[in-house]
mmCIF file of C-alpha atoms in Angstrom:
data_model
loop_
_atom_site.group_PDB
_atom_site.id
_atom_site.type_symbol
_atom_site.label_atom_id
_atom_site.label_comp_id
_atom_site.label_asym_id
_atom_site.label_seq_id
_atom_site.Cartn_x
_atom_site.Cartn_y
_atom_site.Cartn_z
ATOM 1 C CA UNK A 1 -212.639 85.811 -127.500
ATOM 2 C CA UNK A 2 -215.612 85.256 -125.177
ATOM 3 C CA UNK A 3 -215.466 83.579 -121.793
ATOM 4 C CA UNK A 4 -216.947 83.447 -118.303
ATOM 5 C CA UNK A 5 -216.040 83.273 -114.649
ATOM 6 C CA UNK A 6 -217.904 81.137 -112.152
ATOM 7 C CA UNK A 7 -217.893 80.211 -108.490
ATOM 8 C CA UNK A 8 -219.882 78.013 -106.114
ATOM 9 C CA UNK A 9 -222.878 80.286 -106.752
ATOM 10 C CA UNK A 10 -223.179 78.517 -110.105
ATOM 11 C CA UNK A 11 -223.803 75.104 -108.579
ATOM 12 C CA UNK A 12 -224.252 73.240 -111.847
ATOM 13 C CA UNK A 13 -222.678 74.346 -115.127
ATOM 14 C CA UNK A 14 -223.478 72.592 -118.411
ATOM 15 C CA UNK A 15 -220.006 72.896 -119.879
ATOM 16 C CA UNK A 16 -220.946 71.317 -123.201
ATOM 17 C CA UNK A 17 -223.594 74.026 -123.627
ATOM 18 C CA UNK A 18 -221.057 76.681 -122.610
ATOM 19 C CA UNK A 19 -218.668 75.520 -125.326
ATOM 20 C CA UNK A 20 -221.495 75.327 -127.862
ATOM 21 C CA UNK A 21 -222.492 78.852 -126.839
ATOM 22 C CA UNK A 22 -219.183 80.268 -128.052
ATOM 23 C CA UNK A 23 -217.016 80.400 -124.934
ATOM 24 C CA UNK A 24 -213.271 79.952 -125.383
ATOM 25 C CA UNK A 25 -212.093 80.237 -121.783
ATOM 26 C CA UNK A 26 -213.273 80.080 -118.183
ATOM 27 C CA UNK A 27 -211.950 81.251 -114.840
ATOM 28 C CA UNK A 28 -213.102 79.333 -111.762
ATOM 29 C CA UNK A 29 -213.023 80.483 -108.147
ATOM 30 C CA UNK A 30 -210.739 78.235 -106.113
ATOM 31 C CA UNK A 31 -210.134 79.945 -102.787
ATOM 32 C CA UNK A 32 -210.753 82.940 -100.539
ATOM 33 C CA UNK A 33 -208.579 84.037 -97.635
ATOM 34 C CA UNK A 34 -206.862 81.009 -96.090
ATOM 35 C CA UNK A 35 -209.886 78.993 -95.017
ATOM 36 C CA UNK A 36 -212.337 78.841 -97.934
ATOM 37 C CA UNK A 37 -212.066 76.325 -100.781
ATOM 38 C CA UNK A 38 -214.883 76.347 -103.328
ATOM 39 C CA UNK A 39 -216.914 73.137 -103.128
ATOM 40 C CA UNK A 40 -217.528 73.377 -106.892
ATOM 41 C CA UNK A 41 -213.956 74.061 -107.961
ATOM 42 C CA UNK A 42 -212.952 70.606 -109.188
ATOM 43 C CA UNK A 43 -216.198 70.027 -111.103
ATOM 44 C CA UNK A 44 -216.018 73.429 -112.753
ATOM 45 C CA UNK A 45 -212.277 73.467 -113.440
ATOM 46 C CA UNK A 46 -212.169 69.942 -114.834
ATOM 47 C CA UNK A 47 -215.521 70.334 -116.591
ATOM 48 C CA UNK A 48 -214.282 73.366 -118.509
ATOM 49 C CA UNK A 49 -211.160 71.523 -119.601
ATOM 50 C CA UNK A 50 -213.133 68.436 -120.626
ATOM 51 C CA UNK A 51 -214.985 70.377 -123.344
ATOM 52 C CA UNK A 52 -211.837 72.055 -124.649
ATOM 53 C CA UNK A 53 -212.003 75.400 -122.876
ATOM 54 C CA UNK A 54 -208.777 76.994 -121.729
ATOM 55 C CA UNK A 55 -209.283 77.542 -118.018
ATOM 56 C CA UNK A 56 -207.695 79.098 -114.992
ATOM 57 C CA UNK A 57 -208.335 79.582 -111.282
ATOM 58 C CA UNK A 58 -208.860 82.703 -109.218
ATOM 59 C CA UNK A 59 -208.405 83.618 -105.563
ATOM 60 C CA UNK A 60 -210.638 86.155 -103.837
ATOM 61 C CA UNK A 61 -208.422 88.427 -101.759
ATOM 62 C CA UNK A 62 -209.092 89.219 -98.115
ATOM 63 C CA UNK A 63 -206.437 91.747 -97.066
ATOM 64 C CA UNK A 64 -208.123 91.928 -93.658
ATOM 65 C CA UNK A 65 -207.268 88.293 -92.993
ATOM 66 C CA UNK A 66 -203.906 86.564 -93.516
ATOM 67 C CA UNK A 67 -200.923 88.055 -95.309
ATOM 68 C CA UNK A 68 -200.664 88.216 -99.070
ATOM 69 C CA UNK A 69 -197.940 85.568 -99.179
ATOM 70 C CA UNK A 70 -199.952 83.189 -96.986
ATOM 71 C CA UNK A 71 -202.995 83.562 -99.235
ATOM 72 C CA UNK A 72 -200.870 83.015 -102.349
ATOM 73 C CA UNK A 73 -199.614 79.732 -100.860
ATOM 74 C CA UNK A 74 -203.143 78.678 -99.957
ATOM 75 C CA UNK A 75 -204.278 79.438 -103.509
ATOM 76 C CA UNK A 76 -201.441 77.518 -105.160
ATOM 77 C CA UNK A 77 -201.961 74.560 -102.830
ATOM 78 C CA UNK A 78 -205.680 74.353 -103.634
ATOM 79 C CA UNK A 79 -205.993 74.674 -107.382
ATOM 80 C CA UNK A 80 -204.265 77.929 -108.310
ATOM 81 C CA UNK A 81 -200.977 76.586 -109.618
ATOM 82 C CA UNK A 82 -200.011 77.384 -113.199
ATOM 83 C CA UNK A 83 -198.256 74.983 -115.524
ATOM 84 C CA UNK A 84 -197.152 75.412 -119.165
ATOM 85 C CA UNK A 85 -199.513 72.783 -120.574
ATOM 86 C CA UNK A 86 -201.232 75.029 -123.116
ATOM 87 C CA UNK A 87 -204.612 74.784 -121.414
ATOM 88 C CA UNK A 88 -204.057 76.468 -118.028
ATOM 89 C CA UNK A 89 -204.243 80.241 -117.681
ATOM 90 C CA UNK A 90 -202.164 82.039 -115.026
ATOM 91 C CA UNK A 91 -203.843 82.355 -111.661
ATOM 92 C CA UNK A 92 -205.829 85.474 -110.813
ATOM 93 C CA UNK A 93 -205.888 87.648 -107.717
ATOM 94 C CA UNK A 94 -209.435 89.018 -107.516
ATOM 95 C CA UNK A 95 -209.330 92.069 -105.290
ATOM 96 C CA UNK A 96 -212.423 94.221 -104.930
ATOM 97 C CA UNK A 97 -215.069 95.236 -102.415
ATOM 98 C CA UNK A 98 -217.166 92.769 -100.406
ATOM 99 C CA UNK A 99 -220.640 94.062 -99.456
ATOM 100 C CA UNK A 100 -221.116 94.342 -95.729
ATOM 101 C CA UNK A 101 -217.416 94.696 -94.921
ATOM 102 C CA UNK A 102 -215.570 97.951 -94.188
ATOM 103 C CA UNK A 103 -214.388 100.077 -97.106
ATOM 104 C CA UNK A 104 -211.056 98.721 -98.370
ATOM 105 C CA UNK A 105 -211.390 96.023 -95.671
ATOM 106 C CA UNK A 106 -210.209 98.641 -93.188
ATOM 107 C CA UNK A 107 -206.687 98.477 -94.649
ATOM 108 C CA UNK A 108 -204.771 101.633 -95.612
ATOM 109 C CA UNK A 109 -203.775 102.224 -99.262
ATOM 110 C CA UNK A 110 -200.084 101.746 -98.556
ATOM 111 C CA UNK A 111 -200.703 98.509 -96.655
ATOM 112 C CA UNK A 112 -202.996 97.275 -99.438
ATOM 113 C CA UNK A 113 -200.310 97.816 -102.082
ATOM 114 C CA UNK A 114 -197.814 96.000 -99.851
ATOM 115 C CA UNK A 115 -200.302 93.134 -99.402
ATOM 116 C CA UNK A 116 -200.825 92.759 -103.163
ATOM 117 C CA UNK A 117 -197.077 92.897 -103.784
ATOM 118 C CA UNK A 118 -196.568 90.160 -101.173
ATOM 119 C CA UNK A 119 -199.162 87.941 -102.897
ATOM 120 C CA UNK A 120 -197.570 88.644 -106.267
ATOM 121 C CA UNK A 121 -194.061 87.849 -105.067
ATOM 122 C CA UNK A 122 -195.045 84.539 -103.481
ATOM 123 C CA UNK A 123 -197.223 83.446 -106.408
ATOM 124 C CA UNK A 124 -194.359 84.151 -108.793
ATOM 125 C CA UNK A 125 -191.934 82.266 -106.555
ATOM 126 C CA UNK A 126 -194.231 79.235 -106.539
ATOM 127 C CA UNK A 127 -195.273 79.246 -110.219
ATOM 128 C CA UNK A 128 -192.728 81.307 -112.119
ATOM 129 C CA UNK A 129 -195.419 83.743 -113.280
ATOM 130 C CA UNK A 130 -197.122 86.875 -112.019
ATOM 131 C CA UNK A 131 -200.827 86.526 -111.232
ATOM 132 C CA UNK A 132 -203.354 88.442 -113.272
ATOM 133 C CA UNK A 133 -205.000 91.166 -111.164
ATOM 134 C CA UNK A 134 -208.799 91.367 -111.342
ATOM 135 C CA UNK A 135 -210.219 94.617 -110.006
ATOM 136 C CA UNK A 136 -212.294 97.649 -110.914
ATOM 137 C CA UNK A 137 -210.960 101.149 -111.319
ATOM 138 C CA UNK A 138 -213.086 102.705 -108.580
ATOM 139 C CA UNK A 139 -211.916 100.239 -105.901
ATOM 140 C CA UNK A 140 -208.305 100.368 -107.076
ATOM 141 C CA UNK A 141 -208.191 104.156 -107.051
ATOM 142 C CA UNK A 142 -209.643 104.403 -103.550
ATOM 143 C CA UNK A 143 -208.018 101.439 -101.857
ATOM 144 C CA UNK A 144 -204.484 101.526 -103.300
ATOM 145 C CA UNK A 145 -204.210 105.293 -103.475
ATOM 146 C CA UNK A 146 -204.332 104.985 -107.274
ATOM 147 C CA UNK A 147 -201.058 103.057 -107.262
ATOM 148 C CA UNK A 148 -199.297 102.131 -110.506
ATOM 149 C CA UNK A 149 -196.796 99.874 -108.736
ATOM 150 C CA UNK A 150 -197.866 96.605 -110.402
ATOM 151 C CA UNK A 151 -198.824 97.845 -113.857
ATOM 152 C CA UNK A 152 -195.426 97.038 -115.383
ATOM 153 C CA UNK A 153 -195.473 93.387 -114.293
ATOM 154 C CA UNK A 154 -199.065 92.163 -113.955
ATOM 155 C CA UNK A 155 -201.783 91.781 -116.557
ATOM 156 C CA UNK A 156 -205.059 93.449 -115.623
ATOM 157 C CA UNK A 157 -208.546 91.952 -115.739
ATOM 158 C CA UNK A 158 -210.841 94.956 -115.566
ATOM 159 C CA UNK A 159 -214.381 94.798 -114.235
ATOM 160 C CA UNK A 160 -216.610 97.349 -115.969
ATOM 161 C CA UNK A 161 -220.297 96.917 -116.813
ATOM 162 C CA UNK A 162 -220.680 100.242 -118.655
ATOM 163 C CA UNK A 163 -219.970 99.026 -122.200
ATOM 164 C CA UNK A 164 -216.376 100.261 -122.151
ATOM 165 C CA UNK A 165 -213.234 99.194 -120.234
ATOM 166 C CA UNK A 166 -212.353 102.833 -119.604
ATOM 167 C CA UNK A 167 -211.077 104.266 -117.402
ATOM 168 C CA UNK A 168 -208.399 101.674 -116.621
ATOM 169 C CA UNK A 169 -206.563 101.689 -113.268
ATOM 170 C CA UNK A 170 -203.536 103.946 -113.014
ATOM 171 C CA UNK A 171 -200.511 102.674 -114.941
ATOM 172 C CA UNK A 172 -202.300 100.243 -117.239
ATOM 173 C CA UNK A 173 -202.799 101.361 -120.841
ATOM 174 C CA UNK A 174 -204.608 98.201 -121.906
ATOM 175 C CA UNK A 175 -206.190 95.072 -120.445
ATOM 176 C CA UNK A 176 -205.930 91.294 -120.824
ATOM 177 C CA UNK A 177 -209.461 90.392 -119.720
ATOM 178 C CA UNK A 178 -212.612 92.468 -119.310
ATOM 179 C CA UNK A 179 -215.617 91.426 -117.236
ATOM 180 C CA UNK A 180 -218.393 93.105 -119.195
ATOM 181 C CA UNK A 181 -221.491 91.993 -117.245
ATOM 182 C CA UNK A 182 -222.571 89.933 -114.246
ATOM 183 C CA UNK A 183 -225.085 87.914 -116.268
ATOM 184 C CA UNK A 184 -225.794 87.039 -119.866
ATOM 185 C CA UNK A 185 -225.990 84.112 -122.267
ATOM 186 C CA UNK A 186 -223.175 82.248 -120.486
ATOM 187 C CA UNK A 187 -223.364 81.134 -116.826
ATOM 188 C CA UNK A 188 -221.861 83.466 -114.250
ATOM 189 C CA UNK A 189 -220.070 86.668 -115.216
ATOM 190 C CA UNK A 190 -219.461 87.527 -118.868
ATOM 191 C CA UNK A 191 -215.884 88.149 -119.990
ATOM 192 C CA UNK A 192 -213.842 88.882 -123.081
ATOM 193 C CA UNK A 193 -210.150 88.281 -123.767
ATOM 194 C CA UNK A 194 -208.260 91.081 -125.465
ATOM 195 C CA UNK A 195 -206.581 89.118 -128.234
ATOM 196 C CA UNK A 196 -206.908 86.316 -130.728
ATOM 197 C CA UNK A 197 -207.372 82.613 -130.124
ATOM 198 C CA UNK A 198 -203.652 82.166 -130.696
ATOM 199 C CA UNK A 199 -202.904 84.876 -128.116
ATOM 200 C CA UNK A 200 -205.076 83.002 -125.623
ATOM 201 C CA UNK A 201 -203.244 79.759 -126.334
ATOM 202 C CA UNK A 202 -199.892 81.514 -126.048
ATOM 203 C CA UNK A 203 -200.900 82.901 -122.652
ATOM 204 C CA UNK A 204 -201.789 79.391 -121.488
ATOM 205 C CA UNK A 205 -198.551 77.970 -122.868
ATOM 206 C CA UNK A 206 -196.126 80.619 -121.618
ATOM 207 C CA UNK A 207 -197.983 82.408 -118.835
ATOM 208 C CA UNK A 208 -197.637 85.811 -120.447
ATOM 209 C CA UNK A 209 -198.433 87.819 -123.582
ATOM 210 C CA UNK A 210 -198.588 91.427 -124.700
ATOM 211 C CA UNK A 211 -202.184 92.659 -125.014
ATOM 212 C CA UNK A 212 -203.033 94.912 -127.961
ATOM 213 C CA UNK A 213 -204.081 98.477 -127.206
ATOM 214 C CA UNK A 214 -207.484 99.001 -125.608
ATOM 215 C CA UNK A 215 -210.159 100.560 -127.813
ATOM 216 C CA UNK A 216 -210.141 104.363 -127.462
ATOM 217 C CA UNK A 217 -212.352 105.903 -124.812
ATOM 218 C CA UNK A 218 -214.614 107.313 -127.504
ATOM 219 C CA UNK A 219 -215.164 103.964 -129.222
ATOM 220 C CA UNK A 220 -218.557 102.341 -129.689
ATOM 221 C CA UNK A 221 -219.537 100.626 -126.427
ATOM 222 C CA UNK A 222 -220.026 96.874 -126.168
ATOM 223 C CA UNK A 223 -223.525 96.061 -124.895
ATOM 224 C CA UNK A 224 -224.851 92.563 -124.312
ATOM 225 C CA UNK A 225 -227.352 90.421 -122.454
ATOM 226 C CA UNK A 226 -227.444 91.242 -118.752
ATOM 227 C CA UNK A 227 -227.133 95.016 -119.205
ATOM 228 C CA UNK A 228 -229.803 97.445 -117.999
ATOM 229 C CA UNK A 229 -229.130 101.042 -118.961
ATOM 230 C CA UNK A 230 -229.911 103.828 -121.392
ATOM 231 C CA UNK A 231 -227.754 102.260 -124.109
ATOM 232 C CA UNK A 232 -230.082 99.236 -124.058
ATOM 233 C CA UNK A 233 -233.069 101.560 -124.461
ATOM 234 C CA UNK A 234 -231.396 103.110 -127.507
ATOM 235 C CA UNK A 235 -230.653 99.694 -129.008
ATOM 236 C CA UNK A 236 -234.252 98.580 -128.515
ATOM 237 C CA UNK A 237 -235.595 101.705 -130.243
ATOM 238 C CA UNK A 238 -233.146 101.217 -133.125
ATOM 239 C CA UNK A 239 -234.076 97.546 -133.485
ATOM 240 C CA UNK A 240 -237.711 98.613 -133.763
ATOM 241 C CA UNK A 241 -236.671 101.154 -136.393
ATOM 242 C CA UNK A 242 -235.339 98.184 -138.373
ATOM 243 C CA UNK A 243 -238.548 96.179 -138.097
ATOM 244 C CA UNK A 244 -238.466 94.547 -134.662
ATOM 245 C CA UNK A 245 -241.584 94.751 -132.511
ATOM 246 C CA UNK A 246 -240.329 94.742 -128.961
ATOM 247 C CA UNK A 247 -240.916 96.464 -125.661
ATOM 248 C CA UNK A 248 -238.522 99.294 -124.871
ATOM 249 C CA UNK A 249 -237.711 98.670 -121.234
ATOM 250 C CA UNK A 250 -233.962 99.252 -121.043
ATOM 251 C CA UNK A 251 -233.310 95.643 -120.027
ATOM 252 C CA UNK A 252 -231.169 93.468 -122.319
ATOM 253 C CA UNK A 253 -232.870 90.126 -121.836
ATOM 254 C CA UNK A 254 -233.400 87.096 -124.037
ATOM 255 C CA UNK A 255 -235.861 88.870 -126.333
ATOM 256 C CA UNK A 256 -233.415 91.695 -127.042
ATOM 257 C CA UNK A 257 -230.611 89.172 -127.546
ATOM 258 C CA UNK A 258 -232.705 87.273 -130.082
ATOM 259 C CA UNK A 259 -233.678 90.478 -131.878
ATOM 260 C CA UNK A 260 -230.010 91.488 -132.108
ATOM 261 C CA UNK A 261 -229.075 88.053 -133.498
ATOM 262 C CA UNK A 262 -231.846 88.315 -136.111
ATOM 263 C CA UNK A 263 -230.690 91.801 -137.101
ATOM 264 C CA UNK A 264 -227.053 90.694 -137.320
ATOM 265 C CA UNK A 265 -228.003 87.695 -139.442
ATOM 266 C CA UNK A 266 -229.974 89.843 -141.902
ATOM 267 C CA UNK A 267 -227.059 92.247 -142.179
ATOM 268 C CA UNK A 268 -224.365 89.569 -142.600
ATOM 269 C CA UNK A 269 -222.701 90.395 -139.281
ATOM 270 C CA UNK A 270 -221.342 87.975 -136.687
ATOM 271 C CA UNK A 271 -224.568 86.764 -135.066
ATOM 272 C CA UNK A 272 -223.386 86.697 -131.448
ATOM 273 C CA UNK A 273 -226.124 88.861 -129.907
ATOM 274 C CA UNK A 274 -223.546 91.403 -128.728
ATOM 275 C CA UNK A 275 -223.880 95.007 -129.872
ATOM 276 C CA UNK A 276 -220.325 96.081 -130.665
ATOM 277 C CA UNK A 277 -218.905 98.565 -133.204
ATOM 278 C CA UNK A 278 -220.070 96.803 -136.372
ATOM 279 C CA UNK A 279 -223.585 96.236 -135.079
ATOM 280 C CA UNK A 280 -223.883 99.788 -133.778
ATOM 281 C CA UNK A 281 -222.879 101.195 -137.137
ATOM 282 C CA UNK A 282 -225.460 99.045 -138.898
ATOM 283 C CA UNK A 283 -228.173 99.949 -136.371
ATOM 284 C CA UNK A 284 -227.834 103.724 -136.332
ATOM 285 C CA UNK A 285 -230.021 105.709 -138.716
ATOM 286 C CA UNK A 286 -229.413 109.355 -139.597
ATOM 287 C CA UNK A 287 -232.391 111.425 -138.431
ATOM 288 C CA UNK A 288 -233.184 115.102 -138.891
ATOM 289 C CA UNK A 289 -235.973 117.633 -138.461
ATOM 290 C CA UNK A 290 -239.216 116.369 -139.979
ATOM 291 C CA UNK A 291 -238.456 112.676 -139.353
ATOM 292 C CA UNK A 292 -240.680 110.414 -137.252
ATOM 293 C CA UNK A 293 -240.373 106.949 -135.710
ATOM 294 C CA UNK A 294 -238.374 104.813 -133.286
ATOM 295 C CA UNK A 295 -234.961 106.069 -134.467
ATOM 296 C CA UNK A 296 -236.039 109.598 -133.516
ATOM 297 C CA UNK A 297 -237.186 108.263 -130.135
ATOM 298 C CA UNK A 298 -233.737 106.700 -129.686
ATOM 299 C CA UNK A 299 -232.043 110.043 -130.316
ATOM 300 C CA UNK A 300 -234.478 111.857 -128.015
ATOM 301 C CA UNK A 301 -233.942 109.330 -125.216
ATOM 302 C CA UNK A 302 -230.171 109.819 -125.475
ATOM 303 C CA UNK A 303 -230.498 113.611 -125.557
ATOM 304 C CA UNK A 304 -232.706 113.443 -122.468
ATOM 305 C CA UNK A 305 -230.134 111.221 -120.729
ATOM 306 C CA UNK A 306 -227.525 113.871 -121.527
ATOM 307 C CA UNK A 307 -229.587 116.562 -119.811
ATOM 308 C CA UNK A 308 -232.012 117.889 -122.417
ATOM 309 C CA UNK A 309 -235.488 118.711 -121.113
ATOM 310 C CA UNK A 310 -237.626 117.109 -123.784
ATOM 311 C CA UNK A 311 -240.312 114.538 -124.527
ATOM 312 C CA UNK A 312 -239.536 111.217 -126.176
ATOM 313 C CA UNK A 313 -242.340 111.232 -128.732
ATOM 314 C CA UNK A 314 -240.665 110.021 -131.932
ATOM 315 C CA UNK A 315 -241.267 113.334 -133.694
ATOM 316 C CA UNK A 316 -238.196 115.356 -134.752
ATOM 317 C CA UNK A 317 -239.463 118.912 -134.384
ATOM 318 C CA UNK A 318 -237.856 122.244 -133.605
ATOM 319 C CA UNK A 319 -237.266 121.380 -129.934
ATOM 320 C CA UNK A 320 -235.380 118.206 -130.850
ATOM 321 C CA UNK A 321 -233.392 120.109 -133.488
ATOM 322 C CA UNK A 322 -232.361 122.729 -130.930
ATOM 323 C CA UNK A 323 -231.415 120.029 -128.378
ATOM 324 C CA UNK A 324 -229.239 118.306 -131.004
ATOM 325 C CA UNK A 325 -227.499 121.565 -131.899
ATOM 326 C CA UNK A 326 -226.817 122.284 -128.215
ATOM 327 C CA UNK A 327 -225.424 118.759 -127.702
ATOM 328 C CA UNK A 328 -223.242 119.010 -130.800
ATOM 329 C CA UNK A 329 -221.900 122.383 -129.714
ATOM 330 C CA UNK A 330 -220.963 121.096 -126.255
ATOM 331 C CA UNK A 331 -219.189 118.107 -127.812
ATOM 332 C CA UNK A 332 -217.319 120.082 -130.483
ATOM 333 C CA UNK A 333 -219.237 118.476 -133.354
ATOM 334 C CA UNK A 334 -220.613 120.137 -136.471
ATOM 335 C CA UNK A 335 -223.713 121.866 -135.093
ATOM 336 C CA UNK A 336 -226.087 121.105 -137.965
ATOM 337 C CA UNK A 337 -228.955 119.591 -135.944
ATOM 338 C CA UNK A 338 -228.660 116.292 -137.824
ATOM 339 C CA UNK A 339 -228.056 113.078 -135.864
ATOM 340 C CA UNK A 340 -225.547 111.279 -138.067
ATOM 341 C CA UNK A 341 -222.757 108.777 -137.251
ATOM 342 C CA UNK A 342 -220.503 111.165 -135.285
ATOM 343 C CA UNK A 343 -223.386 112.511 -133.223
ATOM 344 C CA UNK A 344 -224.704 109.009 -132.564
ATOM 345 C CA UNK A 345 -221.245 107.927 -131.380
ATOM 346 C CA UNK A 346 -221.083 110.832 -128.934
ATOM 347 C CA UNK A 347 -224.651 110.203 -127.752
ATOM 348 C CA UNK A 348 -224.189 106.534 -126.868
ATOM 349 C CA UNK A 349 -220.910 107.080 -125.004
#
C-alpha cells in the first residue's frame, strides 16, 4: 500500500490528485519540540481524510529540548491523539538527525533511550497505544547505542532510500512503514505500508497489527521516482534494451517513470511506475560473451560499480566474461560467465 508524509514544506497539497495517484494513507507533521505547531497541519490532515485516505500525525523529536513526556503531551494536545475511528493511524515519533545541530543532539545514548521511553509511556497513557517510531538504522545505532529496548512494543517506520529496508534497527525483524524516497510521484516523502488494505484499516481501527516478515536482504530492490543511483542506471539501460529510447543518467525522473509504466503495461504488470520484484524479473535479460547492446551495458555498469576495472561499451567480450566470473566466484554463484537471473539479482543488490 502506497502513501506519503508531508509537512509545512509542502504548502499546498492537491489531495484529490494524491488519491487518484494511488495513495492509501498519509502521515502529516503536527509538532516539533514543545513550541512548534505546523501551520499546514489542519489543511493537510483534514484534506487527506476528505478524499478517503487513512491518515495520522507525526511529532518531530527534539531530545535536546523538553522531556519526552512533555513533548508527547504537546503532540497529543495539538493533533497527535489517536482514536479508534477506522481512519486515524497511531501517532508517530519521528526521531532522526537535524542538519546543523550536534550529533545525536548532544544527548548520550542512554539518555536518548530514556527520552524515547518517556515519550512512549506518556503517549500510551494519553491514547492507549504505543507510538510508531520513525527513524533510520544509522541514526538509531549511533544515538541509542543500538538499543533494542522498544522493539517488542513499538512498530517501526524505517527510513531507507537504497531500494531495500535492510538493515533494520536492532531488535526489529520487520517494519510497519518504509520511507523509500524523499521525492517521487506523490507530494513529500514516498512511503509504503507493509501489509494489505485490510491490515491498514485494522491498524487504524485498533491501533496495532502484526506486520508480515520483511523481504529478505537479498531480495530485488524497490526503485522508484526520486532515486538517483546505479540501480537507476541499470534500469534505464534495461528499458532501452526493451525498446525505450532514453538518456542513461542515473536519475529516476518523470521520463523514466513513464518508460517503466509503458513497459509494465506491455508486459501485463501493475503499471505503477515502481520497479519491484516482478518488474525487475521482466526487465532483466540473460547476456553472455558475444552479445551486444544496452543489456550488456547494464551488466558492465553494475560490474564496474562492484569494483571491476572495465569500460561500459555494450560489447560482451573476454574482459567482461572474466569480470563476470570473478564476481560470481566472490558471491558463491555458478562461475559460468553468463549473466542470468541469479547473477543479475546479486549485481543489483
